[in-house]
Structures are given as C-alpha cells and as structure tokens.
Amino acid sequence: MGERVIFVIFGASGDLTKRKLVPAIFSLTCEGFLPPEDIAIVGFARTDLDNDSFRRELFKGVENYSRISTAQCRLWPNISERIVYHRGDYGDIKAYEELKNLLNSIEEKLDIPGGRYIFYLATPPDLYSTVIEHLGSSGLTRKMGSFPRIVIEKPFGYNLKSAIELNNILHKYFREEQIYRIDHYLGKDTVQDLLVFRFGNAIFEPVWNRNYVDNIQMTVAESEGIGTRAGYYEKAGVLKDMFQNHLLQLLTLVTMEPPIDFSEKSIRDEKVKILRAIRSIEPSQSYNYTVRGQYAGYREERGVSPHSNTATFGVLKLYIDNWRWQGVPFYLRSGKRMKEKMTYIAVRFKDVPHIMFPYKFRDQISSNILYLWIQPNEGIRLQFNVKRPGMEMNISPVIMDFTYSDVFEYKVLPDAYERLILDIINGDPTLFTRNDEIELAWRFIDPIVEGWEGKESPPLAFYEGGSLGPKESDDFILRDGRNWL
Ligand code: NDP
C-alpha cells in the first residue's frame, strides 16, 4: 500500500473513458502493473446513470476494446466494485462539494491516504477551465505531496492565446509537475523506441545530421474520415489536429540532441530547444511551404458546412536552424481518408559522393533510406544496395527488416494509454508535454493557420478517399527534386 490513488474522470460517460481509459486500466491490472486495490475510479458526468449502469457501460468498453480479453483475465469484478458514478453539472459548485465528500468517504472505506487524486479531464475542451476553476474553488486542489495530479486531453487550446490562458488557469491551482498534458503518440512503444534507437546505438548517431541526411519525411495517415466529430474537426482542421501536437512531437524526438540522462527534465529541455529552432513560416509564406487538401465528400459529412474550407490533409516543409540540421528539409504530411492508417518516418541519406561503377549502373543505385514504422507493422527497415547474384554486374536495393511482432512475444503492442496512465500514477511526466513545448508548438503553427485563412493561402486541393492525398502533394515535393518515400 502507499501508492493508492483515486482516478476521477470528468466526462466519464463519453467515448474516451469507455474505449481507452478504463480498458487501459483493466489491462494494467491484468498484467500486474496496477493491483485492483491500488485504484478507485470515480466517474463525473451529467448523464443519468447510477453505479450499476455506469459499470455495465464500462464493462462493454472493456469487452470490446481492451488488449487483454475478459476471458483471459477475470479481474473485472475486483475493479468494478471500486468504480463509483457521480452525477453532476460541470458548472455547479455544489457538484464539486458533493464530489469532495464522496472522495473522503471512498478514502475512508477503501483505506486510501487523503488527497491522492488524479483528475482526468475527458470532457470537450471548452469545459476544461470551468472544471479546473471549480476544482480550485472547492478546495479539491489542496496540495498533498505530488498530488493531486491533473490530466488534460488534447487539444490543449486552439491557438497560442488560448493555450497560454489555459496554462495560466492551471498554474493558479497546480504546479507544473502536477500537470500531465496528454499527447497519446508519446505513449506508443515505437515512439519511445526512437530514443533507444538513436541513443542506444552507436552506429546511427554519427550520420544523423546535415552531412549525411538529405531529407526526413514524416507521415501520419488515417484511413477514416471525421466520423461523428464534425463539431470538433470543423474548428480544428488538420494543422491543429495533427501537426501542432503529434507531428511536432515526433519531430522533436527524431531531431533533438542527445540528452545528458533519461530524466524528464533533460529530455523535455532538449525537445524545447528543437521547437525553438524551427524556422518560423510567416502567413505570406504558406504558399511556398505547405499544401492544403480536403477529401472528396467531406462537405457532405454530417455536421460539416457544404462550403467548408477546412483542410483534412496537409503537407508542411520546415527547417531547423541549428548546427546539426541546417539546410535539411523536413516534410511533414498528414490526412484523413487516406489509403491506410499508417505512421512512419523516412530518413533519406545523401547519395554516395562518387559512383565508381560503369555509367550504365548509375540508375541502379538507390539512396539509403531508413524507415521507422510507428504503426502498423511496427518496426525498423533499412534500404541499401546489393549485387544481384549472377555472372553479370547488377545492383538492386534491398530492405533489412526488423518487425516487433516477429521478434518479441507481443501480438498487439500495449495501447499508448496503458503506458501513460501508469506513468501518471507513478508520477513520471517524461512522456507528457510541458507548458513551454505546447506554447512553442502553437507559436509555430498559428501563423500557418493564419496564412491558410488569408488571401495568400495555397488553394484547397481535393483528393479521393483511399488515396495518398492530392496530386499537389506530389507536385510540391517534386519541385524540390524529391519524391515521397
Ligand atoms: P465525448 O464527446 O464522448 O464527450 C465526453 C463527455 O463529455 C460526454 O459523454 C458528456 O458527458 C460530456 N459533455 C459535456 N458537455 C458536452 C458537450 N457540449 N458535448 C458533448 N459532450 C459533452 O468526448 P470523448 O470522450 O471522445 O473525448 C473527451 C476528450 O478527450 C475531448 O477533449 C477529446 O478531444 C479528447 N480526445 C478523445 C479521443 C478519443 O479517442 N475519444 C482521442 C484524443 C483526445 P455528459 O453529457 O454525461 O456530461
């Protein structure tokens, strides 16, 4: 005992709680990382539910979405009996006073030390400040060691101004080390492996710079459209939905300098240096540095304006102005309704300085490319040239392939939320975004958003669902004499 916590979810009747949070807690419990007696869960929402109906709803989510099946692991009843539903209005101070009493009674009943609360904000983002202010004014944020902790879901603000406002409200009641801003990409094993790959191997780091790298491409593609999230997506679009957070976070991990140790401060300090070094793109430059697309049929989606100019696809070329990366272009690409759901990073190395083979072999020599596959088919692939067997001299590119599922026993890698929830409970903020990271990311993205909304925006390019984006995306990179890898 001693590590026990009460996990309080605001917006507990929603999709995230049912599909991600509680299934992740279930899997953690089943694998022995989180004994059921170490956690109690309180769901806060307006929907008319009682403890039993709430638990039933959550069980459906566990059955459908948990990595570990309920047939394999029989611990659900042990978790379920520690789940309580608290019905209340987010803007009603009385509901928080009742919550406080409820938490006190749970502490007493389940022998949990006082004040060890984790407040998880899984409501629509416009409610975050209301909930934080009410937590503060009801006295629920009184500090007890490193508790309470507060978890904020994406999106963190809609622009720099709103992100600063939200940070200010948070800092009224919480110290930075109590705040966990989620970017669930950072919870993926393959994303954490970027650090091990780069800093746990000697052979890659010497070539990981402008002397050897021609360009780096990052793709986050989704096969699905916006589903039922038109309200959110119409306001966000691809830049705010994918670039400001996931893509820039991936970029920092791929490009940062080696941290001096594995502490959260060292790692996050290095990430911040990269965010500070990204060359800004002024609104008037968006035509030269970006592509903006929308999938055919987006305007007919439920909840979308028939004249919507929201981009569901984007390409962004950027530079990092530091010693290591000066002059190397980074091409970031993301979209919805693309060919398949996939996230990967491709590092294309410079060509050999001199081709010693006869002229006719010139075209047979390909660039070395390193593929870091984040999902699916998680793994690392390296392309290099070999001689084809036979009497004649012929050269072919081949791929050396490491795939997680072939080498390790996992069939399905742990869900990002499992790792993140465990880190929150253990008080390790390394995989969460610090306030300065968030603000620097918005500082970079805001002018591009402004550019896309202004007269000098690149025209909206339409693309068919199931494709790799509009033709303009290929033309864009071709203008630099390159192609998508
Ligand atoms: P939901 O739309 O399912 O909302 C969660 C709950 O918020 C609802 O059940 C509802 O509960 C409450 N709520 C309060 N006001 C409103 C309102 N005006 N409209 C809709 N619901 C309201 O959201 P998700 O669970 O999908 O997401 C929660 C948060 O997590 C959001 O900020 C989202 O951006 C973020 N997120 C979600 C992901 C996901 O996979 N679902 C992934 C990444 C981030 P009640 O009415 O009972 O109070």
XYZ file of C-alpha atoms and ligand atoms in Angstrom:
533
model
C 0.000 0.000 0.000
C 1.019 3.622 -0.225
C 0.656 4.011 -3.963
C -3.117 4.033 -3.871
C -4.942 6.668 -5.899
C -8.432 7.812 -6.782
C -8.811 8.346 -10.503
C -11.531 10.935 -11.103
C -12.725 11.195 -14.708
C -14.694 14.246 -15.859
C -16.807 13.462 -18.933
C -16.932 9.845 -17.800
C -19.980 8.969 -19.906
C -18.004 9.624 -23.089
C -16.148 7.727 -25.738
C -12.608 8.134 -24.407
C -13.427 6.713 -20.972
C -15.145 3.690 -22.401
C -12.855 2.977 -25.340
C -9.444 3.886 -23.938
C -9.136 4.813 -20.265
C -10.939 2.008 -18.486
C -9.761 -0.729 -20.916
C -6.201 0.513 -20.300
C -6.695 0.318 -16.518
C -8.106 -3.184 -16.945
C -5.079 -4.353 -18.976
C -2.663 -2.803 -16.490
C -4.426 -4.613 -13.667
C -4.423 -7.915 -15.535
C -0.698 -7.681 -16.215
C 0.063 -6.961 -12.559
C 1.196 -3.362 -13.025
C -1.746 -1.957 -11.114
C -3.263 -4.145 -8.400
C -7.026 -3.507 -8.225
C -6.766 -2.420 -4.592
C -4.421 0.415 -5.605
C -7.065 2.311 -7.570
C -10.608 3.544 -7.166
C -12.369 5.196 -10.117
C -14.914 7.981 -9.855
C -16.800 8.954 -12.998
C -18.200 12.505 -13.083
C -20.735 13.448 -15.788
C -24.243 14.796 -16.318
C -25.827 11.729 -17.885
C -28.394 9.986 -15.751
C -26.570 6.837 -14.650
C -26.152 5.016 -11.379
C -23.203 2.937 -10.223
C -24.549 -0.261 -11.773
C -25.428 1.157 -15.170
C -22.124 3.045 -15.310
C -20.170 -0.116 -14.501
C -22.139 -2.047 -17.135
C -21.305 0.561 -19.780
C -17.646 0.436 -18.867
C -17.621 -3.341 -18.958
C -18.913 -3.227 -22.549
C -15.968 -0.991 -23.386
C -13.534 -3.386 -21.712
C -15.029 -6.327 -23.598
C -14.789 -4.555 -26.931
C -11.574 -2.585 -26.685
C -9.259 -3.987 -24.057
C -5.992 -5.536 -25.261
C -6.427 -8.307 -22.709
C -9.724 -10.108 -23.092
C -12.150 -10.638 -20.222
C -11.932 -14.368 -20.940
C -8.174 -14.291 -20.320
C -8.390 -12.144 -17.208
C -11.115 -12.447 -14.579
C -10.278 -9.349 -12.574
C -13.089 -7.104 -13.797
C -15.281 -7.669 -10.685
C -12.366 -6.541 -8.481
C -12.078 -3.326 -10.478
C -15.789 -2.817 -10.930
C -16.580 -2.814 -7.204
C -14.211 0.146 -6.833
C -15.961 2.240 -9.507
C -18.423 4.951 -8.466
C -20.521 7.274 -10.604
C -21.089 10.856 -9.523
C -23.746 12.729 -11.448
C -23.245 16.458 -11.609
C -23.094 19.580 -13.711
C -19.602 20.807 -14.606
C -20.517 24.410 -13.799
C -22.233 23.744 -10.468
C -20.013 24.263 -7.422
C -22.343 22.097 -5.332
C -21.446 19.093 -7.502
C -17.783 19.577 -6.558
C -18.575 19.891 -2.884
C -20.505 16.638 -3.130
C -17.548 15.152 -5.017
C -15.264 16.173 -2.183
C -17.457 14.393 0.349
C -17.626 11.359 -1.906
C -13.846 11.227 -2.240
C -13.445 11.491 1.524
C -15.842 8.618 2.071
C -14.041 6.475 -0.535
C -10.702 7.191 1.139
C -12.091 6.042 4.423
C -13.870 2.990 3.093
C -11.034 1.760 0.856
C -8.168 2.835 3.076
C -6.666 5.285 0.589
C -4.463 8.046 2.022
C -6.052 11.523 1.768
C -5.780 13.720 -1.296
C -4.162 11.232 -3.715
C -6.386 12.318 -6.579
C -5.822 12.168 -10.303
C -8.278 14.442 -12.102
C -8.634 13.346 -15.717
C -10.339 15.892 -17.968
C -12.113 13.912 -20.686
C -14.770 16.500 -21.450
C -14.943 18.631 -24.568
C -12.045 21.117 -24.263
C -14.224 24.210 -23.792
C -15.106 22.819 -20.347
C -11.511 22.425 -19.118
C -11.268 25.856 -17.496
C -14.688 25.536 -15.835
C -13.713 22.232 -14.264
C -10.281 23.500 -13.150
C -11.727 26.662 -11.563
C -14.360 24.665 -9.705
C -11.832 22.119 -8.502
C -9.807 25.030 -7.205
C -12.619 26.886 -5.504
C -13.984 23.750 -3.846
C -10.610 23.119 -2.226
C -10.001 19.874 -4.118
C -6.634 21.080 -5.400
C -5.024 21.396 -1.980
C -1.511 20.023 -2.391
C -0.545 16.731 -0.720
C 2.973 15.754 -1.787
C 2.914 15.471 -5.576
C -0.899 15.178 -5.574
C -3.423 16.000 -6.829
C -2.418 15.465 -10.449
C -4.396 16.766 -13.365
C -4.510 15.259 -16.828
C -5.523 17.350 -19.825
C -6.545 15.728 -23.072
C -5.786 17.038 -26.496
C -6.475 19.622 -27.843
C -4.633 21.923 -25.446
C -6.007 25.269 -26.604
C -6.997 26.305 -30.116
C -4.095 28.687 -30.620
C -1.246 30.276 -28.683
C -3.505 32.728 -26.852
C -5.963 30.113 -25.601
C -3.110 27.732 -24.690
C -1.492 30.460 -22.572
C -4.841 31.191 -20.934
C -5.334 27.517 -20.125
C -1.795 27.240 -18.748
C -2.454 30.299 -16.569
C -5.646 28.815 -15.154
C -3.877 25.513 -14.482
C -0.965 27.256 -12.789
C -3.372 29.069 -10.466
C -4.081 25.747 -8.771
C -1.403 23.276 -9.861
C 2.368 23.345 -10.111
C 3.825 22.320 -13.447
C 4.930 18.927 -12.080
C 1.319 18.130 -11.159
C 0.103 18.704 -14.730
C 0.047 15.937 -17.359
C -0.804 17.146 -20.863
C -1.530 14.125 -22.994
C -0.199 13.555 -26.444
C -1.010 9.885 -26.708
C 1.548 9.414 -29.502
C 4.270 9.672 -26.889
C 2.836 6.636 -25.109
C 3.409 4.371 -28.095
C 6.257 1.911 -27.688
C 7.554 2.672 -31.152
C 7.746 6.387 -30.357
C 9.693 5.731 -27.168
C 11.887 3.423 -29.216
C 13.024 6.454 -31.199
C 15.099 7.385 -28.151
C 16.527 3.902 -27.749
C 17.241 3.604 -31.454
C 19.016 6.936 -31.577
C 20.805 6.972 -28.246
C 21.219 3.266 -27.511
C 23.113 2.514 -30.735
C 26.487 3.838 -31.727
C 26.243 3.468 -35.480
C 23.413 5.839 -36.373
C 24.218 8.976 -34.415
C 27.371 9.860 -36.414
C 25.317 10.009 -39.631
C 22.275 11.658 -38.041
C 22.950 15.169 -39.296
C 23.149 17.514 -42.264
C 26.339 15.903 -43.565
C 24.641 12.603 -44.310
C 20.882 13.193 -44.305
C 19.261 14.524 -47.462
C 15.758 14.915 -46.073
C 13.402 13.477 -43.489
C 9.746 12.721 -44.116
C 7.045 12.071 -41.558
C 3.627 10.743 -42.427
C 0.635 10.347 -40.146
C -2.156 8.983 -42.324
C -5.610 7.941 -41.227
C -7.937 5.851 -43.339
C -11.097 7.053 -41.625
C -12.912 10.311 -42.189
C -14.121 12.552 -39.387
C -16.882 10.191 -38.249
C -19.125 11.897 -35.719
C -16.561 14.526 -34.712
C -17.529 17.243 -37.225
C -18.104 19.807 -34.465
C -14.531 19.474 -33.283
C -12.911 18.936 -36.668
C -14.540 21.843 -38.452
C -12.901 24.145 -35.899
C -9.580 22.312 -35.782
C -8.637 21.021 -39.238
C -5.518 19.012 -39.875
C -2.965 21.595 -38.714
C -4.377 21.811 -35.206
C -5.475 18.182 -35.076
C -2.211 16.549 -36.141
C 0.660 18.948 -36.795
C 0.643 21.109 -33.673
C 0.875 18.052 -31.449
C 1.722 14.576 -32.811
C 3.869 15.557 -35.786
C 5.859 18.228 -33.968
C 6.372 15.867 -31.039
C 7.701 13.169 -33.370
C 9.925 15.755 -34.982
C 11.482 16.721 -31.659
C 12.311 13.114 -30.807
C 13.877 12.463 -34.200
C 15.962 15.620 -34.226
C 16.865 16.557 -30.649
C 20.406 16.464 -29.301
C 21.348 13.565 -27.014
C 20.010 14.430 -23.536
C 22.555 14.050 -20.735
C 20.361 11.494 -18.966
C 16.941 9.856 -19.104
C 15.285 12.283 -16.706
C 12.134 14.097 -17.734
C 13.867 17.468 -17.453
C 16.807 16.564 -19.659
C 14.589 15.056 -22.329
C 11.997 17.811 -22.333
C 14.673 20.524 -22.310
C 16.168 19.067 -25.498
C 12.741 18.872 -27.142
C 12.153 22.509 -26.314
C 15.447 23.504 -27.959
C 14.248 21.960 -31.217
C 10.892 23.719 -31.028
C 12.762 26.978 -30.531
C 14.999 26.256 -33.519
C 12.264 25.542 -36.064
C 12.349 28.332 -38.622
C 9.061 30.209 -38.499
C 6.794 30.304 -41.524
C 5.067 33.647 -41.977
C 1.421 33.705 -43.137
C 2.528 35.077 -46.520
C 4.936 32.127 -46.973
C 2.344 29.394 -46.558
C 2.034 29.037 -50.325
C 5.702 28.051 -50.607
C 5.877 25.781 -47.587
C 2.554 23.981 -47.415
C -0.119 22.039 -49.267
C -3.717 22.099 -48.119
C -6.214 19.399 -49.078
C -9.722 18.157 -48.428
C -11.119 14.707 -49.162
C -13.909 14.436 -51.705
C -17.190 14.112 -49.846
C -16.031 15.938 -46.720
C -18.569 18.718 -47.308
C -21.362 16.158 -47.329
C -20.390 14.715 -43.947
C -22.915 15.172 -41.153
C -22.305 18.451 -39.303
C -19.991 19.887 -41.969
C -20.826 23.076 -43.828
C -21.412 22.453 -47.568
C -18.944 25.311 -48.216
C -16.370 24.210 -45.651
C -12.769 25.113 -46.396
C -11.424 23.031 -43.530
C -8.314 21.130 -44.541
C -8.359 17.387 -43.876
C -4.907 16.966 -45.411
C -1.733 18.951 -45.155
C 1.916 18.970 -46.112
C 4.410 21.179 -44.342
C 8.043 21.692 -45.231
C 10.174 23.066 -42.439
C 13.769 23.710 -41.478
C 15.527 23.508 -38.138
C 18.025 26.290 -37.700
C 20.714 24.673 -35.624
C 24.192 23.244 -36.157
C 23.008 19.691 -36.797
C 20.125 20.258 -39.191
C 20.898 23.474 -41.069
C 19.570 23.175 -44.634
C 17.918 19.748 -44.266
C 14.265 19.866 -45.309
C 11.670 18.067 -43.202
C 8.458 17.131 -44.993
C 5.514 16.519 -42.674
C 2.322 15.070 -44.112
C -0.985 14.076 -42.590
C -4.513 13.456 -43.724
C -7.800 11.749 -43.159
C -9.441 9.254 -45.503
C -6.097 8.219 -46.896
C -5.121 4.881 -48.322
C -4.414 3.269 -44.980
C -3.823 4.107 -41.349
C -0.078 4.413 -41.032
C 2.530 6.481 -39.259
C 6.128 6.332 -40.359
C 9.293 8.347 -40.546
C 11.618 8.017 -43.525
C 15.181 9.261 -43.338
C 16.757 9.524 -46.772
C 20.527 9.658 -46.698
C 22.646 11.519 -49.212
C 23.844 9.647 -52.265
C 27.360 8.266 -52.485
C 29.750 11.059 -53.424
C 31.171 9.226 -56.420
C 29.805 6.295 -58.407
C 32.746 4.070 -59.311
C 30.625 1.626 -61.302
C 30.278 1.988 -65.073
C 27.822 4.594 -66.283
C 25.064 2.083 -67.108
C 24.759 1.152 -63.393
C 24.163 4.687 -62.340
C 20.369 4.300 -62.286
C 20.565 1.041 -60.361
C 21.998 2.706 -57.295
C 19.318 3.854 -54.857
C 19.618 6.056 -51.820
C 19.923 4.532 -48.398
C 16.632 5.007 -46.621
C 15.808 4.247 -43.031
C 12.128 3.683 -42.260
C 10.927 3.954 -38.693
C 7.454 2.442 -38.693
C 5.401 3.726 -35.800
C 2.200 1.873 -36.754
C 1.051 -0.607 -38.040
C 3.669 -3.324 -38.833
C 5.765 -1.634 -36.159
C 9.434 -1.970 -36.934
C 12.561 -0.538 -38.478
C 13.621 -1.065 -42.095
C 16.857 -0.076 -43.787
C 17.284 0.074 -47.529
C 20.699 -0.448 -49.074
C 22.175 -1.684 -52.341
C 23.500 -5.177 -53.073
C 24.851 -7.001 -56.066
C 22.281 -9.234 -57.663
C 23.556 -12.810 -57.825
C 24.701 -13.902 -61.274
C 27.547 -13.551 -63.744
C 26.621 -10.011 -64.669
C 27.082 -6.958 -62.515
C 23.647 -5.780 -61.486
C 22.741 -3.704 -58.471
C 19.478 -3.801 -56.539
C 18.135 -2.082 -53.431
C 17.076 -4.496 -50.667
C 15.462 -3.967 -47.295
C 16.737 -5.224 -43.963
C 13.639 -5.592 -41.875
C 13.049 -5.692 -38.131
C 9.411 -6.174 -37.146
C 8.393 -6.062 -33.485
C 5.808 -8.815 -33.706
C 8.318 -11.230 -35.282
C 10.941 -10.705 -32.637
C 9.025 -10.089 -29.430
C 6.193 -12.060 -27.940
C 3.595 -9.287 -28.244
C 0.932 -9.840 -30.841
C -0.568 -6.470 -30.040
C 1.651 -3.798 -28.549
C 0.333 -2.196 -25.345
C -2.010 0.689 -26.002
C -0.442 4.119 -25.517
C -2.965 4.905 -22.770
C -1.727 1.966 -20.686
C 1.757 3.385 -20.532
C 0.549 6.945 -19.971
C -1.892 6.092 -17.179
C 0.776 4.077 -15.397
C 3.210 6.992 -15.675
C 0.613 9.403 -14.266
C 0.002 7.097 -11.316
C 3.750 6.711 -10.776
C 4.310 10.459 -11.119
C 6.576 10.352 -14.177
C 5.832 13.247 -16.568
C 8.545 12.464 -19.171
C 6.056 11.407 -21.847
C 3.800 14.415 -21.359
C 4.040 17.823 -22.924
C 5.400 20.667 -20.808
C 3.839 24.138 -20.932
C 6.729 25.645 -22.911
C 6.550 22.859 -25.518
C 2.844 23.464 -26.041
C 3.276 27.205 -26.367
C 6.226 26.961 -28.772
C 4.304 24.498 -30.942
C 1.385 26.928 -31.170
C 3.753 29.819 -31.833
C 4.953 27.942 -34.920
C 1.534 26.711 -36.105
C -0.524 29.903 -35.564
C 0.986 31.916 -38.467
C 0.457 28.978 -40.831
C -3.173 28.750 -39.764
C -3.419 32.492 -40.390
C -1.823 32.011 -43.799
C -4.320 29.298 -44.696
C -7.178 31.580 -43.737
C -5.851 34.525 -45.735
C -5.551 35.565 -49.357
C -2.115 34.047 -49.877
C -3.162 30.570 -48.874
C -2.357 27.655 -51.166
C -5.613 26.653 -52.881
C -7.599 23.821 -51.310
C -6.668 20.684 -53.265
C -9.248 17.919 -53.362
C -8.344 14.250 -53.178
C -10.169 10.977 -53.458
C -10.696 8.934 -50.309
C -8.318 5.957 -50.248
C -5.524 7.876 -51.961
C -2.272 9.285 -50.627
C -3.595 12.830 -50.810
C -3.958 15.301 -53.656
C -1.691 15.421 -56.698
C -0.478 18.812 -55.430
C 1.272 16.978 -52.605
C 3.396 15.009 -55.097
C 3.992 18.122 -57.194
C 5.076 20.027 -54.112
C 7.873 17.657 -53.179
C 8.793 17.082 -56.825
C 9.530 20.803 -57.143
C 12.393 20.151 -54.706
C 13.609 17.285 -56.900
C 12.372 14.694 -54.390
C 9.523 12.265 -54.001
C 7.531 10.778 -51.150
C 9.192 7.695 -49.751
P -17.254 12.886 -25.881
O -17.858 13.770 -26.909
O -17.654 11.452 -25.883
O -17.538 13.635 -24.515
C -17.234 13.195 -23.231
C -18.323 13.604 -22.295
O -18.322 14.996 -22.091
C -19.709 13.296 -22.773
O -20.043 11.983 -22.502
C -20.540 14.289 -21.996
O -20.945 13.710 -20.769
C -19.610 15.405 -21.629
N -20.019 16.673 -22.243
C -20.154 17.848 -21.623
N -20.531 18.818 -22.455
C -20.641 18.261 -23.652
C -20.973 18.746 -24.932
N -21.274 20.045 -25.138
N -20.981 17.874 -25.966
C -20.645 16.589 -25.784
N -20.328 16.082 -24.574
C -20.316 16.895 -23.523
O -15.688 13.035 -25.958
P -14.548 11.950 -25.929
O -14.764 11.037 -24.797
O -14.375 11.403 -27.280
O -13.276 12.874 -25.662
C -13.040 13.540 -24.447
C -11.852 14.458 -24.607
O -10.743 13.682 -25.000
C -12.026 15.524 -25.678
O -11.359 16.676 -25.288
C -11.325 14.924 -26.886
O -10.813 15.913 -27.743
C -10.209 14.164 -26.223
N -9.735 13.029 -27.019
C -10.553 11.980 -27.293
C -10.087 10.911 -28.013
C -10.945 9.729 -28.309
O -10.411 8.742 -28.837
N -12.223 9.744 -27.994
C -8.700 10.874 -28.514
C -7.929 12.029 -28.172
C -8.444 13.055 -27.445
P -22.270 14.192 -20.003
O -23.212 14.768 -21.002
O -22.764 12.925 -19.379
O -21.778 15.168 -19.011
